[in-house]
Amino acid sequence: MTNATLTRDEADRIAAEYRAACRAKFGDDWQQPSDTTVLRWAMDEVAEYADAVAKFIATGERDEAAMFKEVSDVIYLLMQIESDDLRREAATVIRIPSRYAPFTNPTALEVYRAVHRDNLRRIETATIGPDGKIEKAKDYDKSALMREIEGIVK
């Protein structure tokens, strides 16, 4: 495993790869969602992270893989925001625990890259929903990604 953490250049490259894959798959049917739409999706992922934290508080069982994945999803979406000012403001308001952030933790970087690879694979069989969001294929297997993440965080 590398000791590196996510750099701004790599985050920009990954965001550009994702957008290019969407354009290649869907052509003119896909438009970059507005920054506020992407931010709303990121907030949905924040809620999923909060659910994982609430479960940990209630049961004492920490699902590290789920926590890493949800934070990676939040950051992945934040990096899709084109406005530097809005992205910075959102990152300031949404407190990312450094333990799960690819900017500070090499393990989190590997999870972030796994999420990116999974997103690129998912696009191959995805469709576009009425809100412009990429919709997973019905047979999408999220458990494969979770197994990969579990292998990274153990």
Coordinates of C-alpha atoms in Angstrom, one line a residue:
M1 CA 0.0 0.0 0.0
T2 CA 1.2 3.5 -0.8
N3 CA 1.8 6.2 1.8
A4 CA 0.4 8.8 -0.6
T5 CA -2.8 10.7 0.0
L6 CA -5.2 12.2 -2.5
T7 CA -3.9 15.3 -4.2
R8 CA -6.0 17.9 -5.7
D9 CA -4.6 17.0 -9.2
E10 CA -5.7 13.3 -8.7
A11 CA -9.1 14.4 -7.4
D12 CA -9.6 16.6 -10.5
R13 CA -8.4 13.8 -12.8
I14 CA -10.8 11.3 -11.2
A15 CA -13.7 13.7 -11.5
A16 CA -12.8 14.4 -15.2
E17 CA -12.6 10.6 -15.9
Y18 CA -16.0 10.1 -14.4
R19 CA -17.6 12.9 -16.5
A20 CA -15.8 11.6 -19.6
A21 CA -17.2 8.1 -19.0
C22 CA -20.7 9.5 -18.6
R23 CA -20.4 11.5 -21.8
A24 CA -18.9 8.5 -23.7
K25 CA -21.7 6.2 -22.5
F26 CA -24.7 8.5 -22.8
G27 CA -23.6 11.1 -25.3
D28 CA -26.0 14.1 -25.5
D29 CA -28.4 12.4 -23.1
W30 CA -26.1 13.2 -20.2
Q31 CA -25.4 16.7 -19.0
Q32 CA -23.2 17.6 -16.1
P33 CA -25.7 18.1 -13.2
S34 CA -25.8 21.5 -11.6
D35 CA -23.5 22.1 -8.6
T36 CA -26.5 22.4 -6.3
T37 CA -27.9 19.1 -7.6
V38 CA -24.6 17.4 -7.0
L39 CA -24.4 19.0 -3.5
R40 CA -27.9 17.6 -2.7
W41 CA -26.7 14.1 -3.7
A42 CA -23.7 14.5 -1.5
M43 CA -25.9 15.4 1.4
D44 CA -27.8 12.2 0.8
E45 CA -24.5 10.4 1.2
V46 CA -23.8 12.4 4.4
A47 CA -27.1 11.1 5.8
E48 CA -26.0 7.5 5.0
Y49 CA -22.8 8.1 6.8
A50 CA -24.7 9.5 9.8
D51 CA -26.9 6.3 9.8
A52 CA -23.7 4.2 10.0
V53 CA -22.5 6.4 12.9
A54 CA -25.9 6.1 14.6
K55 CA -25.8 2.3 14.3
F56 CA -22.3 2.3 15.8
I57 CA -23.5 4.5 18.8
A58 CA -26.5 2.3 19.3
T59 CA -24.9 -1.1 19.0
G60 CA -21.2 -0.5 19.5
E61 CA -20.5 -2.3 16.2
R62 CA -18.4 -0.1 14.0
D63 CA -18.8 -1.0 10.3
E64 CA -15.5 0.4 9.1
A65 CA -16.1 -0.6 5.5
A66 CA -19.5 1.2 5.4
M67 CA -18.1 4.3 7.0
F68 CA -15.1 4.5 4.6
K69 CA -17.4 3.9 1.7
E70 CA -20.0 6.5 2.6
V71 CA -17.4 9.2 3.3
S72 CA -15.7 8.3 -0.1
D73 CA -19.1 8.7 -1.8
V74 CA -19.5 12.2 -0.2
I75 CA -16.0 13.3 -1.3
Y76 CA -16.5 11.8 -4.7
L77 CA -19.6 13.9 -5.3
L78 CA -18.0 17.0 -3.8
M79 CA -15.2 16.7 -6.3
Q80 CA -17.8 16.8 -9.1
I81 CA -18.8 20.3 -8.1
E82 CA -17.3 22.6 -10.7
S83 CA -17.4 25.8 -8.7
D84 CA -14.3 26.0 -6.6
D85 CA -16.0 28.4 -4.1
L86 CA -19.0 26.1 -3.6
R87 CA -16.8 23.1 -3.3
R88 CA -14.6 24.7 -0.7
E89 CA -17.7 26.0 1.2
A90 CA -19.3 22.6 1.1
A91 CA -16.1 20.9 2.3
T92 CA -16.0 23.4 5.2
V93 CA -19.6 22.8 6.3
I94 CA -19.5 19.0 5.8
R95 CA -17.0 17.9 8.4
I96 CA -15.1 14.9 7.0
P97 CA -13.5 12.8 9.7
S98 CA -9.8 12.7 8.8
R99 CA -9.8 8.9 9.6
Y100 CA -12.0 8.3 6.5
A101 CA -10.7 11.1 4.3
P102 CA -8.4 10.2 1.3
F103 CA -6.7 13.6 1.7
T104 CA -5.2 12.5 5.0
N105 CA -5.3 8.7 5.2
P106 CA -3.7 6.4 2.7
T107 CA -6.3 3.6 3.4
A108 CA -9.1 6.0 2.7
L109 CA -7.3 6.9 -0.6
E110 CA -7.4 3.2 -1.6
V111 CA -11.1 3.1 -0.8
Y112 CA -11.7 6.3 -2.8
R113 CA -10.0 4.7 -5.8
A114 CA -12.1 1.6 -5.4
V115 CA -15.3 3.6 -5.3
H116 CA -14.1 5.4 -8.5
R117 CA -13.3 2.1 -10.3
D118 CA -16.8 0.8 -9.2
N119 CA -18.4 4.0 -10.5
L120 CA -16.8 3.5 -13.9
R121 CA -17.9 -0.1 -14.0
R122 CA -21.4 0.9 -13.0
I123 CA -21.7 3.4 -15.8
E124 CA -21.3 0.6 -18.4
T125 CA -24.7 -0.9 -17.5
A126 CA -26.4 2.2 -16.0
T127 CA -29.2 4.4 -17.3
I128 CA -30.1 8.0 -16.6
G129 CA -32.9 8.7 -14.2
P130 CA -35.5 11.5 -14.6
D131 CA -33.5 13.7 -12.3
G132 CA -30.4 13.3 -14.4
K133 CA -28.7 11.0 -11.9
I134 CA -26.9 7.9 -13.1
E135 CA -29.1 5.0 -12.0
K136 CA -27.5 1.6 -11.2
A137 CA -28.6 -1.4 -13.3
K138 CA -31.0 -3.6 -11.6
D139 CA -28.4 -6.4 -11.3
Y140 CA -25.7 -4.1 -9.9
D141 CA -23.8 -5.9 -7.1
K142 CA -22.9 -3.4 -4.4
S143 CA -21.6 -6.3 -2.3
A144 CA -18.6 -6.8 -4.6
L145 CA -17.5 -3.2 -3.8
M146 CA -18.1 -3.7 -0.1
R147 CA -16.0 -6.9 -0.2
E148 CA -13.2 -5.0 -1.9
I149 CA -13.4 -2.2 0.7
E150 CA -13.4 -4.7 3.6
G151 CA -10.2 -6.1 2.2
I152 CA -8.6 -2.7 2.1
V153 CA -9.6 -1.6 5.6
K154 CA -8.6 -4.8 7.3

